[in-house]
Coordinates of C-alpha atoms in Angstrom, one line a residue:
Chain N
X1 CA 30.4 10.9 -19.1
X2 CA 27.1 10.0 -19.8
X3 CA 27.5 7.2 -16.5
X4 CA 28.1 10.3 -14.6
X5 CA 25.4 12.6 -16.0
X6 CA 23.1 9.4 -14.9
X7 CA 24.5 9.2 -11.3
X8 CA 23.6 12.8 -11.0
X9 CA 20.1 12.4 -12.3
X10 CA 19.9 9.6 -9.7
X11 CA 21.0 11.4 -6.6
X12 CA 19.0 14.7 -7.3
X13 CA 16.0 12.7 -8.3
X14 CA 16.3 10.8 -4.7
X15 CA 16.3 13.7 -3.0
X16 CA 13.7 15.7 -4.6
X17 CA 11.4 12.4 -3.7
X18 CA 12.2 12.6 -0.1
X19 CA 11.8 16.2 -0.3
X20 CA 8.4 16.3 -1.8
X21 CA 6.7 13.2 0.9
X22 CA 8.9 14.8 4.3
X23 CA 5.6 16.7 5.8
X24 CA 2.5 14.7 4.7
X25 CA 0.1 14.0 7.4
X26 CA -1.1 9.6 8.0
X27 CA -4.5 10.0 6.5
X28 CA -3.0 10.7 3.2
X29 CA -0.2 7.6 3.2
X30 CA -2.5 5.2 1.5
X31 CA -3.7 7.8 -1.1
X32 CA 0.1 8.7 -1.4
X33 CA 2.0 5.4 -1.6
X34 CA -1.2 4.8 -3.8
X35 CA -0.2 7.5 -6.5
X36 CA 3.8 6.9 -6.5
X37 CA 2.2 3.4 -7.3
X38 CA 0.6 5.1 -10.7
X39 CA 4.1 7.3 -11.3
X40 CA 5.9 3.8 -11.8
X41 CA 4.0 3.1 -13.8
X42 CA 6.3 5.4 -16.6
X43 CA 7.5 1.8 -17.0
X44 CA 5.2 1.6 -19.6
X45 CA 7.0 3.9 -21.6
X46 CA 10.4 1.3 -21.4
X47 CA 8.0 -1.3 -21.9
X48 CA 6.9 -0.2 -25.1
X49 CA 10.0 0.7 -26.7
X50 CA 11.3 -2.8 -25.6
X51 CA 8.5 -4.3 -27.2
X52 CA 8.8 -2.0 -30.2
X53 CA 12.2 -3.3 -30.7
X54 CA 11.7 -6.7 -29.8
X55 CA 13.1 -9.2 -32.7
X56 CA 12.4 -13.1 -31.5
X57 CA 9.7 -14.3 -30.7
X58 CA 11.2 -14.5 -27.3
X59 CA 12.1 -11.5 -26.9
X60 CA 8.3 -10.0 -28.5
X61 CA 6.1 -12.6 -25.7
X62 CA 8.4 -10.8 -23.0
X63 CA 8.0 -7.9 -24.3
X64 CA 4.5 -8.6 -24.5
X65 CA 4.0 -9.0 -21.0
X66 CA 6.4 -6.1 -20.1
X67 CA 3.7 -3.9 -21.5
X68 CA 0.7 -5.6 -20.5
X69 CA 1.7 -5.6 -16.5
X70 CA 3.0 -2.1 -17.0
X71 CA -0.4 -1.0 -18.4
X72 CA -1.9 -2.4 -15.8
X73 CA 0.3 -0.3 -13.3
X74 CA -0.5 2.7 -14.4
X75 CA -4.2 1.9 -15.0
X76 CA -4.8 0.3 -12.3
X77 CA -2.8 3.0 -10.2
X78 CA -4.6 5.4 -11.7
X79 CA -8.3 4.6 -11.1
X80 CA -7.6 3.4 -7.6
X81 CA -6.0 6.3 -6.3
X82 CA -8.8 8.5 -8.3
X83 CA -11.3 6.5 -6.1
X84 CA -9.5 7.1 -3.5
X85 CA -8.7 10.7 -3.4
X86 CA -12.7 11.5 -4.4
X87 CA -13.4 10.5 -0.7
X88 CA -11.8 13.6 0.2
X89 CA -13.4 15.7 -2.1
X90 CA -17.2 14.5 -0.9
X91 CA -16.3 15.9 2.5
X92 CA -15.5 19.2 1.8
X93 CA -18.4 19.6 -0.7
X94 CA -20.7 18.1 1.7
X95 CA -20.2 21.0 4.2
Chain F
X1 CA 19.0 14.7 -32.9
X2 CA 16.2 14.5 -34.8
X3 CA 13.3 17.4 -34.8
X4 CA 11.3 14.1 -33.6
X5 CA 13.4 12.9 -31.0
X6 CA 13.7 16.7 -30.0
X7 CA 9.7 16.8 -29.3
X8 CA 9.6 13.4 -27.8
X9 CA 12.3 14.0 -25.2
X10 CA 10.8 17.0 -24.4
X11 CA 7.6 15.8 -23.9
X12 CA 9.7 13.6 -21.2
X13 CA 10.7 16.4 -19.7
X14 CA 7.1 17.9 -19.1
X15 CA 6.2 14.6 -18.1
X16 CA 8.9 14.5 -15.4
X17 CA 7.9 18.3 -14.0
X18 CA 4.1 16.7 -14.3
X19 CA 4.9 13.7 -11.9
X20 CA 6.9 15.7 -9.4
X21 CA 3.9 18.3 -9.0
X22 CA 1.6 15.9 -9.1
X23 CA 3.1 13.4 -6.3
X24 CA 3.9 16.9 -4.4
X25 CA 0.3 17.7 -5.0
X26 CA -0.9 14.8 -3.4
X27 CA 1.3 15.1 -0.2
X28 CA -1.6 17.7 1.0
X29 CA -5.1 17.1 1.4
X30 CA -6.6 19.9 -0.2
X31 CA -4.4 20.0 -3.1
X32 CA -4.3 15.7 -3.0
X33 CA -7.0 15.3 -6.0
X34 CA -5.7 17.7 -8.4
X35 CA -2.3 15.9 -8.0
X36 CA -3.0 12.4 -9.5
X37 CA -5.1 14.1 -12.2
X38 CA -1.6 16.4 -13.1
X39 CA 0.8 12.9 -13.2
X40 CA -1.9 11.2 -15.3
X41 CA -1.8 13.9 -18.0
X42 CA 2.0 13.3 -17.8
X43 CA 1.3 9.9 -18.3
X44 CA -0.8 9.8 -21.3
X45 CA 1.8 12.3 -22.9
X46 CA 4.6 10.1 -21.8
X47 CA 2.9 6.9 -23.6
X48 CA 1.8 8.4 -26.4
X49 CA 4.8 10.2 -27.2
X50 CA 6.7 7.3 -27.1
X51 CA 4.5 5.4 -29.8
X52 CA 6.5 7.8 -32.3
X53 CA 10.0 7.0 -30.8
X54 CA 12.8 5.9 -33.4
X55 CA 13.3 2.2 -34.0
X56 CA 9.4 1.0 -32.5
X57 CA 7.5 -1.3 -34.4
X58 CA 5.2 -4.5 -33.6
X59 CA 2.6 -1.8 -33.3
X60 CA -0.4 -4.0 -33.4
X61 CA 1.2 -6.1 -30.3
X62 CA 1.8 -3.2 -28.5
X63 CA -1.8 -1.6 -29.2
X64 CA -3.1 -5.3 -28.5
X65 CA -1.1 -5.7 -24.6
X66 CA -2.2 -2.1 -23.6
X67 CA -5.8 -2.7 -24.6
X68 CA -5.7 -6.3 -22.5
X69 CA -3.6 -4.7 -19.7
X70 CA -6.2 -1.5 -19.8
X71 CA -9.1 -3.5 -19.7
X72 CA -8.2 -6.1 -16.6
X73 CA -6.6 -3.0 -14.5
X74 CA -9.3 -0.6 -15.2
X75 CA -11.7 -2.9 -14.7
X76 CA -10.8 -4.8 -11.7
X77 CA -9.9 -0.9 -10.1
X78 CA -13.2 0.5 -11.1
X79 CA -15.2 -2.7 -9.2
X80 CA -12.9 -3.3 -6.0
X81 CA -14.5 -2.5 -2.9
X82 CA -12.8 0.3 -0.9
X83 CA -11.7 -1.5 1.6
X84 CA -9.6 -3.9 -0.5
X85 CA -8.0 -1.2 -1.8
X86 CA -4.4 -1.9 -0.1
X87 CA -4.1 -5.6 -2.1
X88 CA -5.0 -3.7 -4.9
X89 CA -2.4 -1.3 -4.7
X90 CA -0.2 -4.3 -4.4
X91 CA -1.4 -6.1 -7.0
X92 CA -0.8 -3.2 -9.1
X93 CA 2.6 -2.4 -7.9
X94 CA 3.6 -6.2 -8.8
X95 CA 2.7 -5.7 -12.4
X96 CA 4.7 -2.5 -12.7
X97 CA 7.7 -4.6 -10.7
X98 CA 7.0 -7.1 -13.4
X99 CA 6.9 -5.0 -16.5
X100 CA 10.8 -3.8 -14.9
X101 CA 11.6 -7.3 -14.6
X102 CA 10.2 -7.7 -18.8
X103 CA 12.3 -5.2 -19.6
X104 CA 15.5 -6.4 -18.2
X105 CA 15.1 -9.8 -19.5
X106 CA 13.9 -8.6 -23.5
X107 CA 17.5 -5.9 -23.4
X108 CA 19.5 -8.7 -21.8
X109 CA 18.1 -11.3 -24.5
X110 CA 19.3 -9.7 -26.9
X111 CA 22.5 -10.5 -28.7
X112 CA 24.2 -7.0 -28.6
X113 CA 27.1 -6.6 -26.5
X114 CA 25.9 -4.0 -24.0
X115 CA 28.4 -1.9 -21.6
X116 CA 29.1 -3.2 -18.7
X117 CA 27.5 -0.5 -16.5
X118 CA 24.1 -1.3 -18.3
X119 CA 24.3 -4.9 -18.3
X120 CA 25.1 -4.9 -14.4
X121 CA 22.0 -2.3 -13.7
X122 CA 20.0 -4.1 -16.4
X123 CA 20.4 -7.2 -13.9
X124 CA 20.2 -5.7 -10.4
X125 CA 16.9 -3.8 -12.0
X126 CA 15.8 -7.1 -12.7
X127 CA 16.1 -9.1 -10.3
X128 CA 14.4 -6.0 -7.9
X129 CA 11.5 -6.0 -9.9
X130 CA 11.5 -9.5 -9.8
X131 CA 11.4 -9.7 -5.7
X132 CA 8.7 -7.1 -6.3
X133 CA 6.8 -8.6 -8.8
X134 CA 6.3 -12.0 -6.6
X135 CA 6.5 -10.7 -3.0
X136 CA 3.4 -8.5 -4.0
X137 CA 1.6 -10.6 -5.7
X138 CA 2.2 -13.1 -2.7
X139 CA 0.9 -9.5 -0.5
X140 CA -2.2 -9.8 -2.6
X141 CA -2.7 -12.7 -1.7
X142 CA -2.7 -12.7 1.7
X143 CA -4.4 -9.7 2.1
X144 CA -7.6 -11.3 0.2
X145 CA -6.9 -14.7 2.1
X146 CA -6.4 -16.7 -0.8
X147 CA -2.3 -17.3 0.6
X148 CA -3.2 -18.1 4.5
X149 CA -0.7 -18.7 7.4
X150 CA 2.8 -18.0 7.5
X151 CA 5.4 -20.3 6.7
X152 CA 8.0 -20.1 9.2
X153 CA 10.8 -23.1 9.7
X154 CA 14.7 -22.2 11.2
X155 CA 17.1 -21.3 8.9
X156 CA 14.6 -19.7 6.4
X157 CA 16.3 -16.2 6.7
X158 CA 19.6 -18.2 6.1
X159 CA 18.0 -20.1 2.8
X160 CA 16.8 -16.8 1.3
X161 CA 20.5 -15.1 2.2
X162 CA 21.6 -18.0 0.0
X163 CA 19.0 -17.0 -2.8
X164 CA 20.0 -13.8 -2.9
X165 CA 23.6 -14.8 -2.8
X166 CA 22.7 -17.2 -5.7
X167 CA 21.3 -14.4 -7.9
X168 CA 24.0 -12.4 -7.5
X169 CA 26.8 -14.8 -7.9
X170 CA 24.6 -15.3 -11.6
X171 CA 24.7 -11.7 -12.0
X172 CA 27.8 -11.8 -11.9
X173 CA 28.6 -14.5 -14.7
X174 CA 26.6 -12.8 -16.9
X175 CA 28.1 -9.5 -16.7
X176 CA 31.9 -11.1 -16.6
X177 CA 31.3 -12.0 -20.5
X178 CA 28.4 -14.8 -20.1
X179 CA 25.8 -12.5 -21.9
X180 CA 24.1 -14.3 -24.5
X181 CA 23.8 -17.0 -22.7
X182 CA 20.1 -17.0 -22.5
X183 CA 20.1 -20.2 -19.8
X184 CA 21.7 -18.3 -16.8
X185 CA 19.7 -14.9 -17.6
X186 CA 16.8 -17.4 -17.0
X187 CA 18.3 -18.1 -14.3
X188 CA 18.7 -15.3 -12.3
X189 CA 15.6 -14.0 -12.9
X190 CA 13.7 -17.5 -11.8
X191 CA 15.5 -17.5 -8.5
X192 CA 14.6 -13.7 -7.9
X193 CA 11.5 -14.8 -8.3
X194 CA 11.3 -17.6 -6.0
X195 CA 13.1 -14.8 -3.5
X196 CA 10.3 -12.9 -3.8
X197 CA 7.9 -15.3 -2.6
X198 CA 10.2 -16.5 -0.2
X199 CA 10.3 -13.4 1.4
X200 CA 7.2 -12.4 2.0
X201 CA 5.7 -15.6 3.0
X202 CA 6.7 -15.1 6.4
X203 CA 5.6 -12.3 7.1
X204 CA 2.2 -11.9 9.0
X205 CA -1.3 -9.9 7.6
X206 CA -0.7 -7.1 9.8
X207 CA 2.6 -6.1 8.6
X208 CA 1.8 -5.9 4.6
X209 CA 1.1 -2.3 4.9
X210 CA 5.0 -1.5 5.7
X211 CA 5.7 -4.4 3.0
X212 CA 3.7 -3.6 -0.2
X213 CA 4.7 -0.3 0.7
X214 CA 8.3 -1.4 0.8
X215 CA 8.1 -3.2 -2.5
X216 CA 6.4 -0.1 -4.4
X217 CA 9.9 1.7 -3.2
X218 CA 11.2 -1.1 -5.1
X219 CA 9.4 -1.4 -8.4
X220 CA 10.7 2.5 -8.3
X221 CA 13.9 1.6 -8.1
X222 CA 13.8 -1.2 -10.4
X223 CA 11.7 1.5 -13.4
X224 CA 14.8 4.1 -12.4
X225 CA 17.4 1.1 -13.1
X226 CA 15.9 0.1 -16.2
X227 CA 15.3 3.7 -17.4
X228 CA 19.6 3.8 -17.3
X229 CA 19.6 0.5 -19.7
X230 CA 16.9 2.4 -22.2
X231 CA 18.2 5.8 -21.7
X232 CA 15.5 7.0 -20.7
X233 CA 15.6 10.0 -18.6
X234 CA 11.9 10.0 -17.7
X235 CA 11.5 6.6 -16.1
X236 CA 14.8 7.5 -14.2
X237 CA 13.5 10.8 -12.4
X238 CA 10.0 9.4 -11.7
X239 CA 11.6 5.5 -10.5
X240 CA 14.0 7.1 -8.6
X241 CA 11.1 9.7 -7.3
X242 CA 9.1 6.9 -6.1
X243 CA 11.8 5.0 -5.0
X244 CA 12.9 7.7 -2.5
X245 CA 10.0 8.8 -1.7
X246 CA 8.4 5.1 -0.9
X247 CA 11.2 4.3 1.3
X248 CA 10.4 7.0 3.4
X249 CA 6.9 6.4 3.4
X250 CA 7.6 3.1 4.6
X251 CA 9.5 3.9 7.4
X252 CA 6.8 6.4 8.8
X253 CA 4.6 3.7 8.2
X254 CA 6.5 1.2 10.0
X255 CA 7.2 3.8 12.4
X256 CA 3.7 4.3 13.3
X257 CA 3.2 1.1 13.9
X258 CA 6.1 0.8 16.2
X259 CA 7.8 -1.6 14.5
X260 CA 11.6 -0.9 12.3
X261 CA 11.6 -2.2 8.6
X262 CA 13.9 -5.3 10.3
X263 CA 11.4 -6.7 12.5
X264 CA 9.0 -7.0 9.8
X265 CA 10.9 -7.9 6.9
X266 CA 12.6 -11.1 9.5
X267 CA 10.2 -12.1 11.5
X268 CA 11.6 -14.5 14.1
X269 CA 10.8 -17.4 15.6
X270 CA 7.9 -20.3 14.5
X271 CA 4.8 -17.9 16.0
X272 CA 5.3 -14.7 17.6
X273 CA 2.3 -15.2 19.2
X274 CA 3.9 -15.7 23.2
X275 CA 2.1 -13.4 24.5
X276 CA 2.7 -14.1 28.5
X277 CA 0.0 -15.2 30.7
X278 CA -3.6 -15.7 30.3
X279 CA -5.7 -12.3 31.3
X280 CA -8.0 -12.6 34.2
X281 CA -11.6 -12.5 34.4
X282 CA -13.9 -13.0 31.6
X283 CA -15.7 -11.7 28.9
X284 CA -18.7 -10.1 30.0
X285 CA -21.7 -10.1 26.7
X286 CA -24.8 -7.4 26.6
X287 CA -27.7 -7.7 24.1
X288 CA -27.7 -4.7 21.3
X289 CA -31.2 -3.5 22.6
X290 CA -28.9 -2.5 26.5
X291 CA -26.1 -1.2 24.4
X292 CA -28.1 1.2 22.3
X293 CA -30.4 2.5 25.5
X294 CA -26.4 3.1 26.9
X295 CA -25.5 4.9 24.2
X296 CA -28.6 6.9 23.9
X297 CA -28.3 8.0 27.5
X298 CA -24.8 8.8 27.2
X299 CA -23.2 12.6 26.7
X300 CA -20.7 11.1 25.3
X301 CA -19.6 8.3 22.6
X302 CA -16.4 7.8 21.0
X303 CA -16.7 5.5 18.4
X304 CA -13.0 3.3 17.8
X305 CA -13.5 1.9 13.9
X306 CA -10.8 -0.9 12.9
X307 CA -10.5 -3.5 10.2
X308 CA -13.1 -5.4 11.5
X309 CA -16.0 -2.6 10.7
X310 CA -14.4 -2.5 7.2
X311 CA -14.8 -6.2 6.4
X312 CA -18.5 -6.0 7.4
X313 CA -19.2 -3.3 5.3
X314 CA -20.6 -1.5 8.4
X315 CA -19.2 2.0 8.5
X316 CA -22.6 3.6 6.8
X317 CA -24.9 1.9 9.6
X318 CA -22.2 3.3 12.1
X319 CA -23.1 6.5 10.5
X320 CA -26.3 6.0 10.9
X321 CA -26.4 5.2 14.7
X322 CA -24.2 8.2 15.1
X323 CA -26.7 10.3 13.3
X324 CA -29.1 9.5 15.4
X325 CA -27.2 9.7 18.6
X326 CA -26.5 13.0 17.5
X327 CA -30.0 13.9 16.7
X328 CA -30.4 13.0 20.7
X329 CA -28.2 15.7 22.1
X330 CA -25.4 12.7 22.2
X331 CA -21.7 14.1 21.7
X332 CA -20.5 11.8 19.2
X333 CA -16.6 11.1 18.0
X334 CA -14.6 9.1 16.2
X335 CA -11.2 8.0 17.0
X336 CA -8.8 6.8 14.8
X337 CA -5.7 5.1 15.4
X338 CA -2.9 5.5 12.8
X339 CA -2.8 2.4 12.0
X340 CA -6.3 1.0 11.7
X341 CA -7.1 -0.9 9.2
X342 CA -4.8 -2.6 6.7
X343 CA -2.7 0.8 5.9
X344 CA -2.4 4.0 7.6
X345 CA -5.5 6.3 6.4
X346 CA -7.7 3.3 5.5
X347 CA -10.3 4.2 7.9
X348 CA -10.5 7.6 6.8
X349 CA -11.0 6.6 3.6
X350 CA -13.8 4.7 4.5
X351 CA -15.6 6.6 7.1
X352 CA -15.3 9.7 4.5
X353 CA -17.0 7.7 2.0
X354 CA -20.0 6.7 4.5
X355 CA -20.5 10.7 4.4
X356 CA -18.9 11.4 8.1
X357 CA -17.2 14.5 8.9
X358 CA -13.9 15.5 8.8
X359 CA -14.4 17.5 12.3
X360 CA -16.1 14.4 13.9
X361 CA -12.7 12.7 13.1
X362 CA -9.9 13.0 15.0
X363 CA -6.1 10.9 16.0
X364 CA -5.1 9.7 18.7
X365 CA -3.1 12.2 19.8
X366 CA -6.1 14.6 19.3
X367 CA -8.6 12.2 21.4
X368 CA -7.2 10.4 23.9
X369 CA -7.2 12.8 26.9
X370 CA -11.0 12.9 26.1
X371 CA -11.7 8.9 27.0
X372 CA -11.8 9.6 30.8
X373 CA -15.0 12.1 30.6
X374 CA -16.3 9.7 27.9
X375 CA -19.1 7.6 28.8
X376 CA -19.6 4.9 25.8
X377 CA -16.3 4.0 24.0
X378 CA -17.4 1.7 20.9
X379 CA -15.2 -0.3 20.1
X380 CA -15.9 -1.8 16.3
X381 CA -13.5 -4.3 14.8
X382 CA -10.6 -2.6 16.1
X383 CA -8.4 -5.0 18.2
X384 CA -5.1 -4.6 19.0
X385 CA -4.6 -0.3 18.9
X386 CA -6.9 -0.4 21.8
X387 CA -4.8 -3.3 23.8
X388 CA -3.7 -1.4 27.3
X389 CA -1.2 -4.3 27.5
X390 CA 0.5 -2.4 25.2
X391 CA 0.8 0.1 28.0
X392 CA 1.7 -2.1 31.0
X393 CA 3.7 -5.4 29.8
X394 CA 6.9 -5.2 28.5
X395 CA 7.0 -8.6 27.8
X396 CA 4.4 -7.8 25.0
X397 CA 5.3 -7.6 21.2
X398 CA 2.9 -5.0 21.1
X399 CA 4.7 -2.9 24.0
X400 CA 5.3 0.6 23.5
X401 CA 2.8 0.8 20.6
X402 CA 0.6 3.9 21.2
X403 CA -3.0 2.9 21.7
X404 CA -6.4 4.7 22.1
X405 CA -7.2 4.8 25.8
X406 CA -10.5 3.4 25.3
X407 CA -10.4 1.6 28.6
X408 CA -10.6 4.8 30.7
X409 CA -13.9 5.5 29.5
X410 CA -17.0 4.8 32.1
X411 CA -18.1 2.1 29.7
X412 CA -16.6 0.3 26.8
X413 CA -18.6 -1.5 24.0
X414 CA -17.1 -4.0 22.0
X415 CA -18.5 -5.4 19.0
X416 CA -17.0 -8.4 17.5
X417 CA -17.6 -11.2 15.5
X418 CA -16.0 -13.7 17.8
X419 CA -13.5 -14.4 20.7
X420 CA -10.5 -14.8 19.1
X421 CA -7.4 -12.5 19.4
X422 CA -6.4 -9.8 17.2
X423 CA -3.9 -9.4 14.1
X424 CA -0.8 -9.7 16.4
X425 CA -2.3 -13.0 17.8
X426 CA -2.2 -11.2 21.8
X427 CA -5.1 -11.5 24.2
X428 CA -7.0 -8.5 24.5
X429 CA -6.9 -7.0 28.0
X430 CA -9.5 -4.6 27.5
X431 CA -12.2 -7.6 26.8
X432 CA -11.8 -8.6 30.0
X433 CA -12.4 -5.7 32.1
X434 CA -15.6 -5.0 34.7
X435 CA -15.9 -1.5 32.5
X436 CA -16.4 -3.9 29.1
X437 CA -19.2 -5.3 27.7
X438 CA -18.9 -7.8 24.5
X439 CA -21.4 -7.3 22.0
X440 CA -21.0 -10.0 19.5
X441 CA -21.8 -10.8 15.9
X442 CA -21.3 -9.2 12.1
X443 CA -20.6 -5.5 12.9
X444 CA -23.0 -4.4 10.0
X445 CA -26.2 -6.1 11.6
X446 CA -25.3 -5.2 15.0
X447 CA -25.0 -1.8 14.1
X448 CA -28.5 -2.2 12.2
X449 CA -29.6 -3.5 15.5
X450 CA -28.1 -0.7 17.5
X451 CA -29.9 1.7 15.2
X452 CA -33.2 0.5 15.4
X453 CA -33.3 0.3 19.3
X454 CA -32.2 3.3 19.6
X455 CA -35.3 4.3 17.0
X456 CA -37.7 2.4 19.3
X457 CA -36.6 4.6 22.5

């Protein structure tokens, strides 16, 4: 059952995403594909309960890594599509 | 369930609504900045939330990769010029395909006999993230010209089918009752990687727009897959979020360049660069001191930025000049093509941080009736979304692309660094027409120079 309760998580997630991007004008694609860049970055959440429950030492320098890129995804993500989206904020103010 | 595992999960859930709103947020202009901020609270109450989740220790490891990862990302982001902010987003993107990847390989290391639904996703999430980890960092690479060229030899789409066939056929093993055996885990995730750079080798400069954007639907897919394996319903929503949504966005993307996902993912042939005959006629040169006294005079300039002003840093002189052409009575526009630049939006970006406009900006759709009662067309650094071949030879790779009409104005202006061809390799007509002069050198100090004879006028 729990398979099944997935699958549907999976299907309405995939539409909501094409729901939410279906009318968004060229000038913000960068910014856009920019911050669903930074909201993959939730991998750091799996990262760090892999980590966490690492037991080798295999498994922990993986692990270690997992969560080190995955930091960097979301940081990373974060501050550049901040930078990004403050260009459109100086316009507006400007006027 | 635990009153703990209660909170925690919940705080998922908030999380969850946070990226939605937030990624909804950012798909309009005025609400874009608000949005990032909304996801990145459901970020930090995402992460820290899970610091408290049942069964997580090696604490100090964890603290110590987040500080290192932190301090390289936030760094690097906080310094990186704007306009190298598409390899940056791949670069980033990589790490997060990577981190999947990490996952995968630490829950299919270990020696618990997993179901057979989580083991296969546990895989295919892997080996994605893999392809995506690579292929973007490969992206990076080109995009800051540290990988140059593009590797193409026959059979190469053939000898990556086989890879991924190879993978698979591993996958497979693995799932049938191999797990355990750490040796062909290894495997398959080595060979995804070697896909990955395989892949997007290739693949030429101009297309790693619709590519990094392609792998960022990816790493999405790969966080959703691996969300499954952990059970964990927030990387699920929010992979499978981006995933969606990225595909999409890389089909308008590819779509605005006039080009379909195929054609750029498999690139045929050794160079695509046939483009037909040699053009007629020849490049005609001015001196910047003529170009500025035309511009000054004129009643009209539209001003065509593209990659090339970006890499010279010049889009705050070209500011400048249009200040002051402004200041003259001059009617002064910009035009941007969709796909200027490295990514769609790129130029925006940059001309809105040189201070211009929005309502001197417009598309090409907007514009391009207006080049016939224009008088000075400047052409900076843009190349081929200003080719009228793309109008007239069907022959053309390039054919069918819509381009600024910059070659009905009464005069065009180009400034370039040199004679060669543009990103797609094709001759550019419009040099070579009696309306065209070529004013060549580094855009930034021949828009300096533009500035300061129009200043002596």
């Amino acid at each position: 059952m729990e398979t099944f309760i997935a699958i549907y998580i999976f299907m309405l997630a995939a539409f909501t995403g094409l729901e939410v991007i279906s009318k968004v004008p060229a000038i913000l694609h960068t910014p856009l594909m920019s911050g669903s860049n930074f909201i993959h970055g939730v991998v750091l959440v799996g990262a760090i309960i892999a980590l966490g429950m690492a037991e080798t030492n295999l498994e922990k320098t993986i692990g270690f890594f997992g969560v080190l890129l995955a930091s960097g995804n979301a940081v990373g993500g974060y501050v550049v599509t901040e930078r990004m989206l403050e260009m459109f904020k100086s316009k507006k103010d400007n006027e | 369930m635990s009153s703990l595992e209660i909170i925690i999960q919940s705080i998922y859930v908030i999380a969850a609504v946070l990226f939605i709103v937030g990624l909804k947020r950012m798909s309009s202009p005025t609400t874009a900045r608000t949005g990032i901020v909304w996801a990145g609270i459901g970020m930090l109450m995402a992460t820290i939330a899970t610091f408290f989740y049942p069964g997580v220790e090696n604490f100090a490891l964890i603290a110590i990769a987040i500080l290192l990862g932190t301090i390289i990302a936030g760094y690097t982001a906080k310094k990186v010029e704007m306009t190298e902010m598409p390899e940056m987003i791949a670069l980033y993107n990589g790490m997060g395909g990577g981190a999947a990847a990490a996952i995968a390989a630490v829950e299919l290391f270990k020696d618990h006999h997993l179901p057979v639904s989580v083991t296969t996703l546990a895989l295919i999430g892997g080996i994605i993230g893999s392809i995506s980890f690579t292929g973007s960092l490969i992206a990076f690479g080109k995009l800051q010209g540290m990988v140059k060229g593009t590797f193409r030899f026959k059979g190469q789409h053939q000898i990556n089918l086989l890879l991924l066939l190879g993978t698979l056929v591993l996958s497979v093993l693995v799932v049938a009752g191999f797990d355990g055996n750490a040796t062909l885990v290894i495997m398959v995730f080595v060979i995804a990687l070697i896909l990955g750079i395989a892949m997007t080798i290739p693949i030429g400069g101009g297309d790693m727009a619709v590519v990094i954007s392609l792998y960022n639907a990816l790493t999405g897919l790969a966080v959703g897959f691996e969300g499954y394996v952990l059970q964990n319903y927030a990387m699920i929503i929010a992979g499978t979020v981006v995933g969606a949504a990225g595909t999409l966005l890389t089909q308008l993307m590819a779509k605005a360049m006039n080009k379909t996902l195929i054609s750029v993912l498999f690139p045929f042939g050794e160079t695509t660069q046939a483009s037909g005959d040699a053009v007629e006629g020849e490049m005609k040169p001015i001196e910047a001191g003529d170009a500025g006294i035309m511009m000054a005079f004129a009643q009209k300039v539209i001003i065509i930025p593209g990659y090339g002003m970006a890499v010279a840093q010049a889009q705050q002189k070209v500011w400048e000049l249009s200040q002051l052409l402004i200041d003259r009575g001059v009617d002064v526009k910009f035009a941007i093509h969709p796909v200027a630049g490295r990514m769609p939006g790129h130029m925006n970006v940059l001309l809105a941080e040189a201070g211009v406009p929005y309502e001197l900006i417009f598309d090409e759709d907007e514009i391009n009736q207006e080049f016939k009662s224009c008088d000075v067309a400047l052409v900076i650094g843009a190349n081929d979304v200003v080719n009228p071949i793309a109008r007239t030879d069907p022959s053309s790779e390039i054919y069918g692309m819509p381009i600024l009409d910059a070659d009905y104005a009464s005069n065009v202006i180009v400034v370039k660094r040199g004679q060669g061809t543009g990103f797609s390799g094709i001759e550019n007509v419009l040099f070579f027409l009696d309306n065209t002069r070529m004013l060549y050198g580094d855009g930034q100090a021949v828009a300096a120079d533009l500035v300061n004879s129009i200043k002596e006028l």
